[in-house]
XYZ file of C-alpha atoms in Angstrom:
358
model
C 60.382 105.379 79.468
C 59.420 104.017 82.886
C 62.895 102.520 83.277
C 64.468 105.885 82.424
C 62.316 107.671 85.016
C 63.246 105.098 87.644
C 66.966 105.519 86.908
C 66.727 109.296 87.151
C 64.819 109.101 90.433
C 67.421 106.735 91.875
C 70.219 109.102 90.803
C 68.655 111.961 92.791
C 69.666 110.398 96.127
C 73.439 110.069 95.522
C 73.460 113.472 93.810
C 71.903 115.152 96.845
C 74.214 113.252 99.182
C 77.292 114.270 97.209
C 76.320 117.948 97.075
C 75.633 118.058 100.812
C 78.879 116.244 101.599
C 81.027 118.537 99.422
C 79.484 121.678 100.910
C 79.752 120.264 104.432
C 83.485 119.632 103.973
C 84.015 123.129 102.518
C 82.181 124.748 105.424
C 84.544 123.084 107.894
C 87.275 125.479 106.758
C 85.115 128.606 107.131
C 86.155 130.746 110.139
C 83.767 132.544 112.435
C 81.133 129.869 112.969
C 78.105 130.326 115.237
C 80.026 129.176 118.319
C 82.777 131.739 117.756
C 80.210 134.439 117.011
C 78.371 133.713 120.250
C 81.596 133.770 122.252
C 82.609 137.042 120.623
C 79.182 138.480 121.435
C 79.503 137.467 125.077
C 82.880 139.191 125.182
C 81.439 142.386 123.701
C 82.886 142.018 120.201
C 80.911 143.231 117.168
C 79.509 140.293 115.215
C 76.933 139.705 112.553
C 74.994 137.254 114.698
C 71.507 138.128 115.784
C 70.759 138.592 119.475
C 67.922 136.070 119.269
C 69.751 132.744 119.550
C 67.564 129.698 119.112
C 68.523 126.221 120.276
C 69.041 123.854 117.374
C 70.210 120.402 116.470
C 73.005 122.257 114.724
C 75.228 121.895 111.740
C 78.872 122.319 110.775
C 82.072 124.044 111.806
C 83.619 123.946 115.243
C 86.251 126.661 115.019
C 88.199 126.955 118.269
C 89.832 130.354 118.185
C 91.812 130.961 121.369
C 91.663 134.744 121.264
C 87.835 134.655 121.155
C 87.615 132.210 124.063
C 89.887 134.169 126.381
C 88.224 134.866 129.706
C 85.448 132.256 129.385
C 85.387 129.059 131.372
C 85.476 125.668 129.713
C 81.956 124.955 130.985
C 80.542 128.083 129.342
C 82.220 127.186 126.067
C 80.935 123.605 126.304
C 77.402 124.865 126.944
C 77.589 127.103 123.871
C 78.831 124.229 121.725
C 76.033 121.994 123.015
C 73.424 124.697 122.350
C 74.412 124.766 118.671
C 75.042 121.025 118.418
C 78.802 121.388 117.981
C 79.600 119.119 120.907
C 79.544 116.215 118.451
C 82.272 115.236 115.950
C 81.865 116.470 112.366
C 80.914 113.073 110.955
C 78.168 112.642 113.570
C 76.769 116.097 112.764
C 76.732 115.263 109.070
C 74.912 111.961 109.489
C 72.439 113.587 111.888
C 71.740 116.269 109.267
C 71.280 113.676 106.499
C 68.938 111.557 108.632
C 66.838 114.625 109.491
C 66.676 115.729 105.853
C 65.562 112.226 104.849
C 62.498 112.862 107.046
C 62.198 116.413 105.665
C 63.019 117.756 109.124
C 65.155 120.847 108.470
C 65.513 122.080 112.021
C 65.416 125.598 113.385
C 67.405 128.708 112.536
C 70.281 129.537 114.877
C 69.403 133.218 115.043
C 65.634 133.383 114.510
C 62.852 131.881 116.596
C 61.482 130.064 113.553
C 61.989 126.768 111.814
C 63.709 126.764 108.439
C 60.477 125.783 106.678
C 58.631 128.681 108.320
C 61.342 131.082 107.142
C 61.225 129.783 103.574
C 57.421 129.949 103.444
C 57.566 133.497 104.817
C 59.986 134.630 102.084
C 58.425 132.678 99.202
C 55.849 135.282 98.079
C 58.590 137.707 97.025
C 60.612 135.067 95.166
C 57.523 133.583 93.532
C 56.440 137.036 92.397
C 59.829 137.913 90.919
C 60.600 134.504 89.414
C 57.175 133.654 88.020
C 56.388 137.022 86.451
C 59.921 137.445 85.087
C 59.930 133.973 83.522
C 56.486 134.528 82.011
C 57.416 137.908 80.520
C 60.767 136.682 79.186
C 59.182 133.701 77.409
C 56.221 135.674 76.061
C 58.554 138.297 74.567
C 61.616 136.277 73.590
C 60.000 133.387 71.694
C 57.891 135.521 69.289
C 60.830 137.903 68.898
C 63.199 135.019 68.141
C 60.774 133.615 65.548
C 60.463 137.017 63.880
C 64.244 137.421 63.826
C 64.678 133.963 62.273
C 62.134 134.706 59.537
C 63.724 138.088 58.781
C 67.326 136.992 59.299
C 69.803 139.634 58.110
C 67.190 142.387 57.815
C 67.313 145.780 59.520
C 64.828 144.535 62.123
C 67.101 141.601 62.945
C 70.193 143.810 63.293
C 68.541 146.549 65.364
C 66.733 144.149 67.672
C 69.953 142.181 68.242
C 71.750 145.405 69.166
C 68.960 146.374 71.562
C 68.791 143.089 73.448
C 72.601 142.900 73.604
C 72.732 146.314 75.253
C 69.957 145.277 77.653
C 71.877 142.097 78.487
C 75.017 144.100 79.228
C 73.281 146.369 81.756
C 73.447 144.893 85.287
C 70.031 144.361 86.823
C 70.786 146.459 89.900
C 71.948 149.380 87.735
C 68.795 149.200 85.651
C 66.765 149.037 88.881
C 68.442 152.220 90.082
C 67.659 153.906 86.761
C 63.998 152.885 87.056
C 63.796 154.331 90.566
C 65.330 157.607 89.447
C 62.952 157.865 86.500
C 59.667 156.445 87.785
C 59.751 156.070 91.587
C 60.145 159.664 92.732
C 63.900 159.828 92.253
C 64.363 162.883 90.039
C 61.605 162.743 87.428
C 58.208 161.002 87.729
C 56.663 159.571 90.872
C 54.566 156.884 89.196
C 55.427 153.645 91.016
C 55.993 152.849 94.718
C 59.518 152.313 95.956
C 59.175 149.744 98.727
C 57.571 146.353 99.312
C 54.871 144.394 97.508
C 51.816 146.107 98.964
C 50.599 149.410 100.353
C 49.970 150.061 104.041
C 46.204 149.965 103.486
C 46.329 146.733 101.472
C 43.949 144.862 103.794
C 41.294 147.560 103.438
C 41.283 147.419 99.642
C 38.770 145.483 97.587
C 39.769 142.247 95.820
C 40.461 144.010 92.529
C 42.071 146.872 94.413
C 44.499 144.425 96.021
C 45.371 142.926 92.617
C 45.962 146.396 91.186
C 48.062 147.402 94.200
C 50.166 144.227 93.936
C 50.822 144.693 90.203
C 51.594 148.346 90.825
C 54.286 147.407 93.359
C 55.761 144.467 91.430
C 56.090 146.276 88.091
C 59.515 147.918 88.486
C 61.219 144.990 90.293
C 60.057 142.524 87.620
C 61.255 144.781 84.784
C 64.650 145.210 86.458
C 64.835 141.499 87.240
C 64.035 140.294 83.712
C 65.780 142.906 81.539
C 68.912 140.820 81.132
C 67.052 137.577 80.404
C 65.727 138.437 76.956
C 68.986 138.157 75.032
C 69.840 134.519 75.702
C 66.371 133.103 75.098
C 65.730 135.309 72.056
C 68.946 134.236 70.350
C 68.321 130.617 71.325
C 64.843 130.772 69.759
C 66.164 132.507 66.641
C 69.001 130.037 66.053
C 66.750 127.053 66.742
C 64.103 128.190 64.241
C 66.752 129.293 61.738
C 68.318 125.847 61.800
C 64.958 124.153 61.230
C 63.998 126.524 58.387
C 66.917 125.295 56.273
C 66.227 121.584 56.733
C 65.051 119.285 53.940
C 61.561 118.659 55.292
C 60.789 122.390 55.012
C 61.794 122.380 51.357
C 59.619 119.319 50.812
C 56.651 120.987 52.527
C 57.047 124.063 50.319
C 57.157 121.848 47.227
C 53.819 120.351 48.287
C 52.293 123.828 48.245
C 51.945 124.447 51.988
C 51.865 128.077 53.052
C 54.705 129.608 55.038
C 52.455 129.993 58.096
C 51.415 126.327 57.958
C 55.017 125.180 57.600
C 56.155 127.432 60.442
C 53.546 126.515 63.043
C 52.689 122.922 62.032
C 56.169 121.607 61.291
C 59.017 123.918 62.303
C 57.544 125.080 65.600
C 57.422 121.671 67.290
C 60.983 120.758 66.348
C 62.476 124.178 67.096
C 60.810 124.418 70.498
C 62.423 121.249 71.825
C 65.629 122.898 72.974
C 63.703 125.850 74.431
C 61.397 123.580 76.417
C 64.357 121.575 77.665
C 65.947 124.727 79.056
C 62.821 125.963 80.841
C 63.390 124.282 84.250
C 66.957 125.582 84.483
C 65.825 129.062 83.468
C 62.979 129.010 85.976
C 65.192 127.834 88.842
C 67.807 130.438 87.921
C 65.253 133.262 87.977
C 63.378 131.879 90.966
C 66.171 131.274 93.446
C 69.255 133.187 92.330
C 70.382 136.641 91.359
C 67.630 138.536 93.180
C 69.615 139.807 96.184
C 70.441 143.283 94.877
C 66.972 143.732 93.372
C 65.436 142.773 96.713
C 67.660 145.229 98.574
C 67.027 148.097 96.145
C 63.239 147.679 96.242
C 63.118 146.679 99.951
C 61.800 143.177 99.232
C 62.418 140.477 101.821
C 62.779 137.310 99.745
C 64.865 134.153 99.495
C 67.843 135.999 98.018
C 68.188 138.213 101.075
C 67.503 135.268 103.396
C 70.299 133.235 101.796
C 72.766 136.120 101.944
C 72.051 136.870 105.607
C 72.252 133.166 106.482
C 75.710 132.856 104.921
C 76.986 136.032 106.578
C 75.626 134.987 109.989
C 76.722 131.357 109.549
C 73.127 130.216 110.023
C 73.933 126.708 108.834
C 70.479 125.113 109.244
C 69.065 127.681 106.815
C 72.045 127.457 104.436
C 72.044 123.678 104.115
C 68.284 123.215 104.181
C 67.777 125.701 101.337
C 70.639 124.033 99.443
C 68.941 120.649 99.867
C 65.434 121.864 98.955
C 66.453 123.871 95.887
C 68.795 121.154 94.602
C 66.050 118.565 94.962
C 63.609 120.855 93.191
C 66.098 121.482 90.370
C 66.716 117.759 89.841
C 62.993 117.005 89.761
C 62.331 119.835 87.290
C 65.145 118.545 85.073
C 63.411 115.180 84.949
C 60.113 116.901 84.152
C 61.788 118.762 81.279
C 62.879 115.414 79.801
C 59.329 114.122 80.069
C 58.067 117.256 78.325
C 60.693 116.609 75.644
C 59.072 113.234 74.940
C 55.578 114.718 75.101
C 56.475 117.346 72.476
C 58.260 114.846 70.234
C 57.294 111.177 70.863
C 60.104 110.078 68.547
C 62.628 110.764 71.317
C 63.591 107.653 73.260
C 66.014 108.254 76.136
C 66.373 104.560 76.860
C 67.622 103.770 73.370
C 70.159 106.601 73.642
C 71.366 105.306 77.034
C 70.987 108.716 78.643
C 70.636 109.118 82.387
């Protein structure tokens, strides 16, 4: 197992390098980079760039659009390129970025007076709140529901619950969020939950338990809207996994020995059926944690990583874009390795080395 872990750790480096290289090359073709946006701003054009331009070691794209540069001297343009780090050839910028990332130095945002790490730390509470609570709720509901559906396969409960979670899966999260606001956040019916942010204005003056209550009060609707579509996939995965195990020979043998259904289910079936669910946990967590939250964040006025990533792409804030890509890819690869280790912990019979898996 140690050899397998070592191989997986060694594969992380070329995987990260390849992902950064591919995205770097793609970005070279993207028009309207930070240099062009700054030139357009100086000429009075409307751009998406922020007025607060921070000096940076810089990233990608040196788009030289003649119509944007009209009326500016070559020295001014050269100064702008140097300010963003675009005075260097593309290959030098790439290797500079890779060498900085190897030291976990992610630079400073082009348009905010903060480092990339400071920005990520600032936005993390929202993403942690949405991702962690949504993942917890989805697993706590979907696994017992999937087990119940497997036990009562073909019954009315199985059919009706499948219809319900399929409908929930089909409803877009942002549409469900809008419905929740209309119903419960003072839209047209009941004013039960707050509409904006993760805390009230007087949060600091509240007691410890008052702060917990206020936080849960604010996070309730966003988490429900964020997780509503996640029940279907995990529930059906749990059902099919348990259903497959129920019809295997060892279950028949256990019944012949006189074991009760509960003992067979939780002492024998459960461990085997949960393998595929455990293996999918890191991917599910990363998916809920770092993606798909943009519209939910906008609707509920939450300033998280989803909104940060969207604004960084629109504004061509390449230090933020590539640093978050690097960090989240690294985290995803590490969690995938952890899921394999959990696989072995749940079922020691699994040997990745003997199966020649990497």
